Amino acid sequence: MYRWIIILKQVCIYKDAVLIYKRSYGKIIPQEIIKTLIKDFYKEEIGSVHYRNYEKYRISYIIEKDFKVLFIFVNNKDDDSIFIQKELIRCKVEFFNLFKNILDDPAEKINLTSFEPIIDSIQNRFPPIIAFIGYHGVGKTSIIDLLRTKEIPIQHEPKISGDIATLKIGRFYILLRDFTGQEDIGFLWNNFVKGSDAVIIVTDSNFSSVKRCKYFLKVINEEAPSANITTLVNKQDLINILKTSEIENILGVKTYPVTATTREKLIEITLEILDIKEEVSPILELLNKRQLLINEFGYAVNNINLEKAALVYQKLIDICAELGDNPSEMKFYRRYHEITNKLRSTNHIKEEFTSEISGLENEDSPVRISSLEGLLKKLLSNYMIKVEGVISVVVSDRDGFVISLQSKKDSGDESVLGAIAATVDSFIERIKKEFGRESSFFNITTIHDKKFAYCSMGSKSILLTISELLTSDTELRVFSEHIAGKVELLLEGNINVSLEIPEIIKSLSKTKDGKIPTGTFALKLILTGDYGVGKTSLNLRFVQNIFKESYRSTVGVDISQKIMYLSENSKLKFIIWDIGGQIERMAQHRSRFYGGANAAFIVVDRTRPKSLNNVEKWYGEIRRFIDKSVIIILIGNKSDLEDEIDVSEGDLKKIADLHGFKYILTSAKTGENVNEAFRYIAYRFLESV
C-alpha cells in the first residue's frame, strides 16, 4: 500500500514493508500495532494532518498518496498537538527536499544519514522527560546533580521550588524534573508529573517513608498513565530498613538502591526506564573513548609534548562531530587554543614588557597597542585615580608574563619599575606554591616602604598592586578583587565591560576604617524582584560561577549557600533565599520567606521598565514582613544587553537615593559586578557585628 513509512519520535523508516532505518527515543507504541492501524489511513485525504487515539497514545499522520509516503508521529495524548503538527509538516518538506528524486531507488542506494540532522532537531524539540518525585530531604536533587556533574555535593539546601535540568548524552537530550518535597505546596505535584515519559520515585528505606510513596503512584496514574515508573531508595546502609525486594512488593515497581551508586549506574537506570539503552550504548562507548583521549591530551600538555597534544586534539574534534557536540564548549578545546595563542604572543608580550620597564625611553619608537590593551590600560588608570595610595598596577598571566602595566609618573620610574620586574618573577613561584591553580586568591606582602597586593579572580590573570603603606588592606582588597574580576572578563573577550568603577566600591572600601572583625558569621539574604529579572542567574553566578541561557522560573523559593572569605581569619556564610516573583498564587506564602533576613536585593531588568516601576511593591513587602532595618541594594541587571537598555543608571540612582539604599549595575551573563554586590552586603553586615 505504502512504499515509504516514516515514524517519528521512535524513528523507523520502512521501504516496501522492510525496516531500513531505526533510531529509538523512548518506549512508544509497538510496530505491529502501527502496521495494523495504518491499513485504515489510506482512506484519508492527502496533504493535511490527521489524528487517531489508540489506548494511551495519539497518532498524528500525513499522507502523500502520489508518492505512496506516510508520515507518522506517535506521542502521548497530553503532548502539544500544534507543535507536533508543525514538526510533521517540516519533516515532510525536508524529506521530499532530500529524497523526492530517488524514492524509487533500491533502499541500499539511499543514504538516510543525511536525514539525521532533521531527526535530531525534532528529538531535541521533544525530548523525553523524567520526573523525580519524593518527600522532603530524600536526596532527589543530589541524584540529579550526580547525573549532571559527576559528583555528589557535600552540602545541599532542600529546594522549595521546581527545577529542570538537561542530561545530554551525545545527540540525545533528556529533561530531568526535580520538584520540591515540601508537602505544604504539594498541590503543584500533579502539574509537575503531567506529561512525563518516566517517573523516578526517590524515598528513604524505612517502612513509613515507602508506604507514603503510594500517594505518588496515584498521582502518576492520574497525570502520566503511560509513564514508566521506578524507585530509587536512599539510606540502605542504616539499620531497620527494608530490602529492595520488600519495597518492590509494597510499591509494585522496579527498585534500585542509591548507596554507592555511580554516575554510570544512574545513567544506565535512566536509559532502562526510557527503554533506549540499546540505542544509546554506542554513544556511551564513544563518550568513554573521548574521556580517555581527554586524559591523553592532558598528559601530553603537562609533559610539553605539543605535537602529541595536536594529534590527540584532532581526534577529539572528530569524536565531538560524531556525537553532535560543540567542541568549543569543552575544556580541552579552550586549553589547546590558549596554548597556541600563547605561543604566538609570547615574544610580543616579552618585547612589550621590556619596553614598559625601560620607561619607554625612546618616545619616537613605535608602540603596538591592541584594543584589549587599550581597555586594560584605561581600567588600570581608573583604579589608580580612585585609590590615591596606589603607585603601580600590573596585569600578568599565571606564568608571570606581563600583559599590561600602569604607573604614576612621580613615583620614581627606575626604582618602582625595577621592583615590579623583580617581584613579578620572584613572587610567581611562591603564588603557584601557595595557591596552586586556585582561580581566586588575595595576598598582601610588605617590602620596605611599599605594599605588594596580589589578586586573582579567574584562571587567566594575576593583578599586582603596589601602594604606599598608608593604603588600608581592606581598600586594596576591595578594589583589587573588583579590578581583577573585570580583567578576567576582558581577557575572556567581553568587550561590553564597563571600565568605570562604581561608587559602591569606593563606599565599600571605607568600611570600618579598613578593619574586618575575625570569626565565622552567617547572613540571610533575600533576592526579590519581578519574574525573569535574573535573580536566579545572579545567584547561580555568585554561588557556582555559571550562567544558563534558559531556565525554569522559580516557584516559591530556592535556598542556597556560599561561604565568602573576607580575610584569613574572617568568613561569612551567605544563606540566599531566591524568592519567585512570577506566580501570584504564591504571593500569600511569601511572607514566611522574609523572616530573619539581614539583607535584600531588589533586582531590576534594565530592558524592562515595568520591573523598575515594581521596585516600590518589593520594597513595601520587605518593610512589611521584616521588623528590623536591613541592608538593601538595588540591582540593575542585564547590563550586557546594551542595545536593549531602557532603564538608565540615572533611573536607578533616583529610586535608590529616594529610599536611601545603594545601587549597582550588573550582568549575570558576564559576571560583571555580581561578586561586588554580594561583597558590599558582607562588609556592611559586619559593620554591625
XYZ file of C-alpha atoms in Angstrom:
689
model
C 0.000 0.000 0.000
C 2.709 2.491 1.061
C 6.199 2.280 -0.347
C 7.595 4.584 2.367
C 6.542 4.882 6.030
C 8.347 7.400 8.271
C 7.521 7.071 12.004
C 8.827 9.895 14.213
C 9.964 10.077 17.841
C 10.674 6.358 17.861
C 12.176 6.807 14.417
C 11.520 3.961 11.979
C 11.681 4.256 8.195
C 10.222 1.475 6.078
C 10.615 0.997 2.323
C 8.425 -1.627 0.667
C 7.493 -3.008 4.128
C 11.176 -3.501 5.036
C 12.654 -1.632 8.011
C 15.691 0.223 6.620
C 16.372 2.714 9.448
C 15.654 2.651 13.188
C 16.501 5.057 15.978
C 14.544 4.916 19.236
C 13.937 7.828 21.620
C 11.816 6.042 24.171
C 9.109 3.471 24.733
C 6.429 4.093 22.105
C 3.593 2.061 20.547
C 4.772 -1.345 19.211
C 5.435 -1.537 15.477
C 2.999 -4.402 14.887
C 0.183 -2.193 16.181
C 1.268 0.577 13.791
C 1.074 -1.880 10.879
C -2.460 -2.843 11.884
C -3.684 0.738 12.237
C -2.262 2.163 9.007
C -4.443 -0.111 6.924
C -7.265 2.381 7.561
C -5.178 5.503 6.931
C -5.337 5.233 3.155
C -8.956 6.415 3.157
C -7.972 9.857 4.465
C -7.436 12.930 2.278
C -3.873 13.822 1.410
C -1.764 16.801 2.488
C -3.372 17.567 5.886
C -2.610 16.301 9.389
C -4.959 13.658 10.856
C -5.195 12.204 14.347
C -6.137 8.833 15.824
C -6.205 7.843 19.504
C -5.097 4.362 20.386
C -5.114 3.316 24.042
C -2.766 5.790 25.791
C -1.248 7.128 22.549
C -2.166 9.744 19.959
C -1.138 9.003 16.390
C -0.693 12.016 14.116
C -0.094 11.447 10.413
C 0.130 12.974 6.923
C -0.491 11.038 3.702
C 1.090 11.690 0.300
C -0.693 9.183 -1.958
C 1.023 10.274 -5.180
C 4.365 9.173 -3.808
C 2.895 6.445 -1.554
C 4.510 8.035 1.511
C 3.062 8.081 5.038
C 4.471 10.301 7.826
C 3.506 9.301 11.399
C 4.216 10.868 14.798
C 3.388 8.644 17.794
C 3.103 10.516 21.080
C 1.287 10.718 24.411
C -2.211 12.183 24.425
C -1.088 15.103 26.609
C 1.606 16.261 24.183
C 1.266 19.560 22.317
C -0.685 18.726 19.129
C 0.069 22.091 17.469
C 3.784 21.561 17.946
C 3.566 18.009 16.576
C 1.620 19.196 13.546
C 4.371 21.695 12.716
C 7.064 19.041 13.136
C 5.210 16.593 10.867
C 4.858 19.180 8.128
C 8.508 20.233 8.490
C 9.588 16.599 8.335
C 7.580 16.042 5.159
C 9.066 19.095 3.440
C 12.639 18.210 4.397
C 12.181 14.563 3.408
C 10.991 15.437 -0.088
C 13.740 18.043 -0.451
C 16.297 15.299 0.159
C 14.767 12.204 -1.422
C 11.979 13.166 -3.879
C 14.030 12.237 -6.949
C 15.313 8.918 -5.602
C 12.247 7.429 -3.876
C 12.142 4.544 -6.362
C 15.817 3.667 -5.975
C 16.791 0.477 -4.118
C 16.984 1.012 -0.355
C 20.702 0.212 -0.178
C 21.467 3.117 -2.514
C 19.663 5.729 -0.392
C 21.835 7.391 2.257
C 19.445 8.156 5.119
C 22.194 9.613 7.325
C 21.614 12.938 5.551
C 18.170 12.934 7.211
C 19.636 12.566 10.735
C 20.014 16.327 11.440
C 16.244 16.664 10.914
C 15.610 13.728 13.249
C 17.975 15.182 15.860
C 16.269 18.565 15.610
C 12.832 17.048 16.184
C 14.022 14.981 19.129
C 15.720 17.994 20.708
C 12.453 19.907 20.490
C 10.548 16.997 22.034
C 12.952 15.207 24.409
C 11.771 12.520 26.816
C 11.026 13.803 30.322
C 11.867 12.074 33.592
C 10.234 13.487 36.720
C 11.945 12.921 40.081
C 9.470 12.998 42.935
C 9.761 12.295 46.637
C 9.204 13.812 50.049
C 11.378 16.441 51.705
C 15.077 15.656 52.180
C 15.287 12.250 50.467
C 18.045 13.294 48.056
C 16.371 13.927 44.679
C 18.483 16.938 43.798
C 21.716 15.196 44.815
C 20.891 12.364 42.414
C 20.279 14.808 39.549
C 23.494 16.666 40.407
C 25.352 13.365 40.219
C 23.901 12.745 36.758
C 24.917 16.228 35.595
C 28.228 16.942 37.332
C 29.766 13.525 38.103
C 29.983 14.292 41.818
C 27.653 14.316 44.801
C 27.528 17.699 46.549
C 28.805 17.658 50.132
C 26.130 20.118 51.242
C 22.674 20.792 49.872
C 19.839 23.100 50.881
C 16.428 21.480 50.148
C 14.521 23.348 47.424
C 11.104 24.892 47.913
C 10.526 25.028 44.173
C 10.701 23.127 40.931
C 13.861 22.810 38.891
C 14.565 21.370 35.454
C 17.897 20.101 34.154
C 19.077 18.666 30.855
C 21.048 15.439 30.614
C 22.919 15.339 27.301
C 24.297 12.021 26.088
C 25.800 12.692 22.698
C 22.919 13.588 20.383
C 20.320 12.520 22.952
C 18.688 15.056 25.283
C 16.697 14.045 28.362
C 14.884 16.537 30.605
C 15.133 15.871 34.349
C 12.449 17.465 36.521
C 13.154 17.898 40.218
C 10.288 19.189 42.346
C 10.112 20.147 45.995
C 9.193 17.582 48.599
C 7.545 20.236 50.790
C 4.025 18.958 51.428
C 2.531 22.406 52.046
C 2.794 23.151 48.313
C 2.124 19.580 47.222
C -0.871 20.874 45.270
C 1.613 21.515 42.439
C 2.781 17.881 42.231
C 0.088 16.862 39.730
C 1.075 19.531 37.202
C 4.715 18.681 37.704
C 4.288 14.972 36.877
C 1.871 15.559 33.995
C 3.238 14.627 30.583
C 6.328 12.792 31.867
C 7.630 9.813 29.897
C 9.035 8.283 33.071
C 8.886 8.976 36.801
C 11.518 8.088 39.393
C 10.263 7.992 42.967
C 13.027 8.718 45.492
C 12.472 7.578 49.064
C 14.200 6.634 52.282
C 14.312 2.913 53.053
C 12.164 2.815 56.200
C 8.661 1.345 56.080
C 6.715 4.547 56.789
C 8.524 6.511 54.046
C 7.982 3.770 51.470
C 4.311 3.396 52.380
C 3.726 7.146 51.943
C 5.024 6.861 48.353
C 1.827 5.040 47.368
C 0.325 8.510 47.064
C 2.814 9.297 44.287
C 1.675 6.200 42.382
C -1.876 7.577 42.464
C -0.695 10.987 41.150
C 1.333 9.336 38.365
C -1.583 7.133 37.315
C -3.817 10.204 37.038
C -1.419 12.609 35.319
C 1.016 10.390 33.381
C -0.626 6.972 32.899
C 1.773 5.990 30.099
C 4.913 6.819 32.104
C 7.330 4.101 33.149
C 7.989 4.112 36.905
C 10.928 3.036 39.041
C 12.061 3.700 42.613
C 15.443 4.772 43.977
C 15.877 4.103 47.697
C 18.322 6.020 49.868
C 19.998 5.221 53.192
C 20.232 1.458 52.621
C 23.268 1.426 54.929
C 21.183 2.196 58.043
C 19.599 -0.314 60.443
C 15.897 -1.265 60.497
C 15.395 -0.625 56.811
C 13.518 -2.510 54.108
C 15.258 -4.569 51.461
C 14.782 -3.576 47.841
C 12.710 -6.710 47.232
C 10.374 -5.738 50.100
C 9.997 -2.228 48.675
C 9.196 -3.678 45.250
C 6.420 -5.791 46.840
C 4.915 -2.734 48.546
C 5.031 -0.354 45.571
C 4.900 -2.842 42.715
C 7.687 -1.165 40.687
C 11.345 -1.931 39.977
C 13.573 -0.607 42.790
C 17.275 0.290 42.869
C 19.450 1.201 45.894
C 21.215 4.591 45.698
C 24.011 3.749 48.163
C 27.358 3.535 46.336
C 25.608 4.254 43.030
C 27.915 5.821 40.448
C 27.013 8.281 37.722
C 27.390 5.477 35.169
C 24.885 3.317 37.060
C 22.395 6.190 37.277
C 22.679 6.770 33.529
C 22.075 3.056 32.972
C 18.915 3.215 35.131
C 17.790 6.328 33.238
C 18.200 4.605 29.866
C 16.439 1.457 31.063
C 13.389 3.321 32.319
C 13.102 5.058 28.930
C 13.783 1.812 27.014
C 16.591 3.369 24.974
C 19.593 1.519 26.402
C 20.241 -0.412 23.185
C 20.237 2.744 21.035
C 22.388 4.828 23.395
C 25.042 2.200 24.257
C 27.182 3.003 21.163
C 27.115 6.667 22.169
C 28.268 5.793 25.696
C 31.189 3.887 24.176
C 32.141 6.992 22.180
C 31.887 9.137 25.317
C 34.213 6.755 27.178
C 36.661 6.854 24.260
C 36.560 10.643 24.299
C 37.314 10.739 28.026
C 40.359 8.505 27.515
C 41.572 10.861 24.777
C 41.000 13.882 27.017
C 43.185 12.229 29.669
C 45.821 11.526 26.993
C 45.621 15.149 25.822
C 46.152 16.415 29.387
C 49.147 14.141 29.847
C 50.715 15.405 26.589
C 50.184 19.045 27.589
C 51.610 18.536 31.070
C 54.709 16.964 29.534
C 55.001 19.785 26.970
C 54.584 17.309 24.097
C 52.668 19.745 21.890
C 52.993 17.578 18.762
C 51.241 14.708 20.550
C 48.662 17.120 22.002
C 47.835 18.381 18.500
C 47.270 14.822 17.193
C 45.004 13.924 20.115
C 43.201 17.259 19.762
C 42.210 16.414 16.169
C 40.875 13.007 17.245
C 38.781 14.724 19.906
C 37.385 17.153 17.324
C 36.331 14.199 15.133
C 34.584 12.411 18.023
C 32.761 15.602 19.006
C 31.458 15.892 15.437
C 30.254 12.285 15.586
C 28.484 12.935 18.898
C 26.966 16.224 17.731
C 28.779 18.170 20.461
C 30.243 21.643 20.112
C 33.958 21.231 20.984
C 34.377 24.965 21.723
C 32.312 24.429 24.886
C 34.789 21.867 26.236
C 37.895 22.422 28.368
C 40.307 20.579 26.068
C 39.390 22.931 23.184
C 39.890 26.065 25.263
C 43.125 24.708 26.701
C 44.524 23.879 23.244
C 43.744 27.339 21.876
C 45.125 29.018 24.990
C 48.399 27.182 24.376
C 48.580 28.025 20.666
C 47.634 31.656 21.244
C 50.188 31.944 23.991
C 52.911 30.512 21.762
C 52.090 33.117 19.117
C 52.015 36.016 21.551
C 54.893 35.194 23.942
C 57.535 37.117 22.016
C 55.249 40.147 21.673
C 54.490 40.112 25.400
C 58.171 39.916 26.326
C 59.029 42.793 23.969
C 56.211 44.880 25.405
C 57.328 44.088 28.972
C 60.907 45.189 28.162
C 59.563 48.385 26.578
C 57.466 49.159 29.655
C 60.168 48.646 32.284
C 62.666 50.702 30.312
C 60.359 53.682 30.882
C 59.693 53.980 27.148
C 62.883 55.990 26.838
C 62.572 56.436 23.092
C 59.297 58.304 22.679
C 59.518 58.029 18.893
C 59.649 54.218 18.910
C 56.511 52.509 17.602
C 54.318 51.054 20.373
C 51.743 48.439 19.333
C 48.616 48.805 21.423
C 45.768 46.383 20.775
C 42.159 47.243 21.590
C 42.361 44.832 24.533
C 45.484 46.545 25.838
C 43.794 49.917 25.482
C 40.841 48.711 27.543
C 43.138 47.290 30.208
C 45.167 50.498 30.476
C 42.006 52.578 30.813
C 40.722 50.255 33.555
C 44.031 50.366 35.466
C 44.184 54.167 35.125
C 40.708 54.479 36.645
C 41.844 52.246 39.508
C 44.841 54.479 40.242
C 42.665 57.608 40.131
C 40.205 56.154 42.646
C 42.846 54.958 45.151
C 45.347 57.690 45.906
C 47.929 55.458 47.552
C 48.388 53.184 44.535
C 51.760 53.640 42.799
C 51.719 50.982 40.082
C 49.402 48.256 38.775
C 50.445 45.219 36.705
C 48.378 42.553 34.930
C 50.255 39.325 34.178
C 49.265 35.833 33.161
C 49.673 32.881 35.530
C 53.258 32.325 34.364
C 54.391 35.883 35.037
C 54.300 37.337 31.513
C 53.228 40.961 31.793
C 50.097 41.818 29.788
C 49.567 45.410 30.893
C 51.187 47.921 33.272
C 50.361 51.386 34.603
C 52.496 53.560 36.892
C 52.335 57.098 38.287
C 54.946 59.376 36.724
C 56.020 60.945 40.015
C 56.752 57.656 41.748
C 60.350 57.253 40.584
C 60.226 55.201 37.423
C 63.523 53.383 37.765
C 63.075 52.121 41.312
C 59.373 51.272 41.019
C 59.643 49.525 37.663
C 62.747 47.705 38.833
C 60.794 46.445 41.840
C 57.989 45.324 39.519
C 60.411 43.361 37.335
C 61.932 41.681 40.369
C 58.752 40.964 42.335
C 56.691 39.598 39.433
C 59.337 36.928 38.814
C 60.106 36.184 42.461
C 56.513 36.029 43.680
C 55.051 33.990 40.823
C 56.620 30.739 42.089
C 55.503 31.491 45.624
C 51.959 32.123 44.384
C 51.970 28.828 42.468
C 53.165 27.013 45.580
C 50.677 28.621 47.988
C 47.592 28.823 45.766
C 48.263 26.235 43.056
C 45.663 26.559 40.325
C 43.102 28.227 42.584
C 41.082 30.629 40.473
C 40.650 33.218 43.241
C 43.068 34.464 45.878
C 44.349 37.641 47.559
C 47.644 38.208 49.331
C 49.497 41.271 50.683
C 53.243 41.488 51.310
C 55.177 44.493 52.647
C 58.615 45.234 51.193
C 60.409 48.194 52.797
C 58.010 51.137 52.452
C 55.636 49.572 49.887
C 52.721 47.142 49.941
C 52.510 44.499 47.205
C 48.967 43.088 46.812
C 48.480 40.058 44.567
C 44.936 39.178 43.497
C 43.285 36.781 41.046
C 39.600 36.320 40.228
C 39.963 33.709 37.483
C 42.310 31.361 35.678
C 43.748 33.809 33.139
C 45.472 36.564 35.112
C 47.053 37.950 38.267
C 46.739 41.593 39.321
C 49.639 43.160 41.227
C 49.051 46.469 43.037
C 51.972 48.402 44.537
C 50.878 51.010 47.062
C 52.009 53.252 49.908
C 51.980 51.766 53.422
C 49.080 54.014 54.472
C 46.693 52.413 51.968
C 44.419 50.153 54.021
C 44.357 46.389 53.424
C 40.576 46.497 53.042
C 40.777 49.181 50.373
C 43.401 47.215 48.486
C 41.362 44.025 48.713
C 38.057 45.555 47.651
C 39.491 47.396 44.666
C 41.852 44.567 43.684
C 39.071 41.979 43.597
C 36.844 44.323 41.597
C 39.546 45.220 39.049
C 40.842 41.632 38.800
C 37.305 40.452 38.038
C 36.965 42.976 35.210
C 40.382 41.974 33.839
C 39.197 38.362 33.602
C 36.063 39.466 31.727
C 38.135 41.472 29.253
C 40.561 38.584 28.684
C 37.595 36.302 28.043
C 36.558 38.604 25.182
C 33.705 40.529 26.852
C 34.059 43.910 25.142
C 30.999 45.480 26.793
C 32.576 45.537 30.254
C 32.244 48.918 31.957
C 35.665 50.417 32.705
C 34.231 52.810 35.285
C 34.391 51.867 38.963
C 31.003 52.044 40.748
C 30.695 54.379 43.713
C 29.512 51.404 45.760
C 33.082 50.019 45.561
C 34.527 53.231 46.990
C 31.938 53.152 49.747
C 32.674 49.500 50.439
C 36.424 50.064 50.681
C 35.982 52.543 53.551
C 34.114 50.071 55.764
C 35.169 50.267 59.420
C 38.351 52.168 58.647
C 39.768 49.100 56.939
C 39.219 46.699 59.857
C 37.342 43.409 59.482
C 36.123 41.510 62.577
C 37.537 37.990 62.973
C 35.383 34.882 63.266
C 32.729 32.979 61.356
C 29.424 34.747 60.669
C 26.136 33.925 58.936
C 23.788 36.171 56.990
C 20.387 35.589 55.404
C 19.997 37.434 52.093
C 16.720 37.547 50.164
C 16.577 38.145 46.408
C 13.404 39.942 45.331
C 12.095 41.380 42.096
C 9.730 40.561 39.236
C 9.889 37.219 37.424
C 12.548 36.987 34.739
C 14.721 39.869 36.007
C 17.646 37.489 36.627
C 17.531 36.707 40.356
C 18.288 33.022 39.830
C 21.005 33.855 37.309
C 22.668 36.257 39.766
C 22.519 33.558 42.438
C 23.998 30.902 40.116
C 26.761 33.264 39.012
C 27.713 34.012 42.641
C 27.363 30.507 44.090
C 28.520 28.334 41.164
C 30.025 30.880 38.735
C 27.818 29.645 35.878
C 25.206 31.186 33.623
C 22.309 29.392 31.914
C 20.756 30.861 28.786
C 17.375 29.398 29.735
C 15.883 28.148 32.977
C 12.569 27.494 34.631
C 11.212 30.423 36.646
C 11.441 29.890 40.401
C 8.216 28.672 42.037
C 8.170 29.647 45.709
C 11.779 29.995 46.834
C 15.172 28.405 46.189
C 17.658 28.280 49.059
C 21.407 28.082 48.503
C 24.533 28.958 50.405
C 28.120 30.055 49.874
C 30.965 30.967 52.202
C 32.852 34.178 51.427
C 36.359 34.513 52.866
C 36.926 38.172 53.727
C 40.332 37.684 55.327
C 42.476 34.888 56.688
C 40.535 34.904 59.974
C 37.132 36.133 58.827
C 34.490 34.334 56.801
C 30.804 34.881 56.156
C 28.243 32.229 55.253
C 25.583 33.560 52.874
C 22.213 31.821 53.127
C 20.477 33.064 49.987
C 16.700 32.910 49.551
C 15.776 33.375 45.887
C 12.098 34.368 46.033
C 9.937 33.621 42.972
C 8.257 36.688 41.520
C 6.006 35.111 38.901
C 3.084 33.150 40.303
C 0.523 35.269 42.121
C -0.798 32.131 43.795
C 2.439 32.018 45.777
C 2.146 35.635 46.982
C 0.308 34.589 50.133
C 3.184 32.248 51.049
C 5.955 34.800 50.564
C 5.665 36.440 53.974
C 7.267 33.418 55.678
C 10.288 33.600 53.368
C 11.316 37.031 54.684
C 11.669 36.128 58.353
C 15.136 36.584 59.839
C 16.595 38.317 56.790
C 19.606 40.607 57.295
C 19.829 41.984 53.757
C 17.956 42.131 50.463
C 18.493 42.640 46.752
C 15.727 44.266 44.728
C 16.568 43.199 41.183
C 15.536 45.179 38.109
C 15.782 44.057 34.468
C 17.256 47.073 32.665
C 15.487 46.037 29.450
C 12.036 46.072 31.146
C 10.953 49.437 32.627
C 7.973 47.775 34.333
C 10.354 45.910 36.641
C 11.662 49.314 37.784
C 8.137 50.520 38.487
C 7.574 47.478 40.714
C 10.510 48.310 42.994
C 8.012 50.051 45.306
C 5.997 46.831 45.547
C 9.029 44.752 46.589
C 10.356 47.415 48.949
C 6.903 47.515 50.514
C 6.966 43.745 51.091
C 10.409 43.964 52.690
C 9.266 46.703 55.089
C 6.008 44.896 55.842
C 7.435 41.433 56.551
C 10.778 42.306 58.203
C 10.515 44.053 61.552
C 14.070 45.431 61.589
C 16.361 47.528 59.472
C 18.065 45.540 56.697
C 20.758 46.339 54.122
C 19.200 46.811 50.683
C 20.852 47.112 47.268
C 19.009 47.976 44.071
C 20.441 45.759 41.316
C 20.251 46.909 37.687
C 20.733 43.565 35.906
C 21.279 42.564 32.242
C 23.626 45.496 31.671
C 25.369 43.483 28.934
C 22.330 43.980 26.629
C 23.465 47.466 25.635
C 21.207 47.776 22.586
C 18.103 46.894 24.622
C 18.634 49.052 27.721
C 15.531 51.051 28.664
C 16.402 51.712 32.323
C 19.303 54.156 32.701
C 21.735 54.374 35.566
C 20.126 57.706 36.425
C 16.716 55.998 36.762
C 18.157 53.526 39.253
C 20.057 56.193 41.180
C 16.904 58.295 41.533
C 14.950 55.479 43.214
C 17.927 54.365 45.320
C 18.521 57.907 46.587
C 14.800 58.285 47.323
C 14.835 55.316 49.710
C 18.393 55.659 50.970
C 19.961 52.477 49.654
C 22.831 51.759 47.257
C 22.562 50.619 43.654
C 24.876 48.775 41.254
C 24.776 47.732 37.581
C 25.354 44.004 36.989
C 25.399 41.337 34.309
C 24.708 37.797 35.465
C 25.712 36.624 31.988
C 29.259 38.029 32.065
C 29.544 38.147 35.867
C 30.272 41.882 35.910
C 29.812 43.415 39.402
C 27.967 40.326 40.719
C 30.548 39.455 43.378
C 30.810 43.146 44.250
C 27.115 43.322 45.114
C 27.382 40.354 47.489
C 30.667 41.618 48.918
C 29.102 45.003 49.724
C 26.375 43.216 51.674
C 29.027 41.202 53.537
C 31.095 44.199 54.626
C 28.080 46.292 55.576
C 26.696 43.408 57.633
C 29.991 43.043 59.517
C 29.854 46.705 60.498
C 27.028 45.805 62.879
C 28.836 42.839 64.433
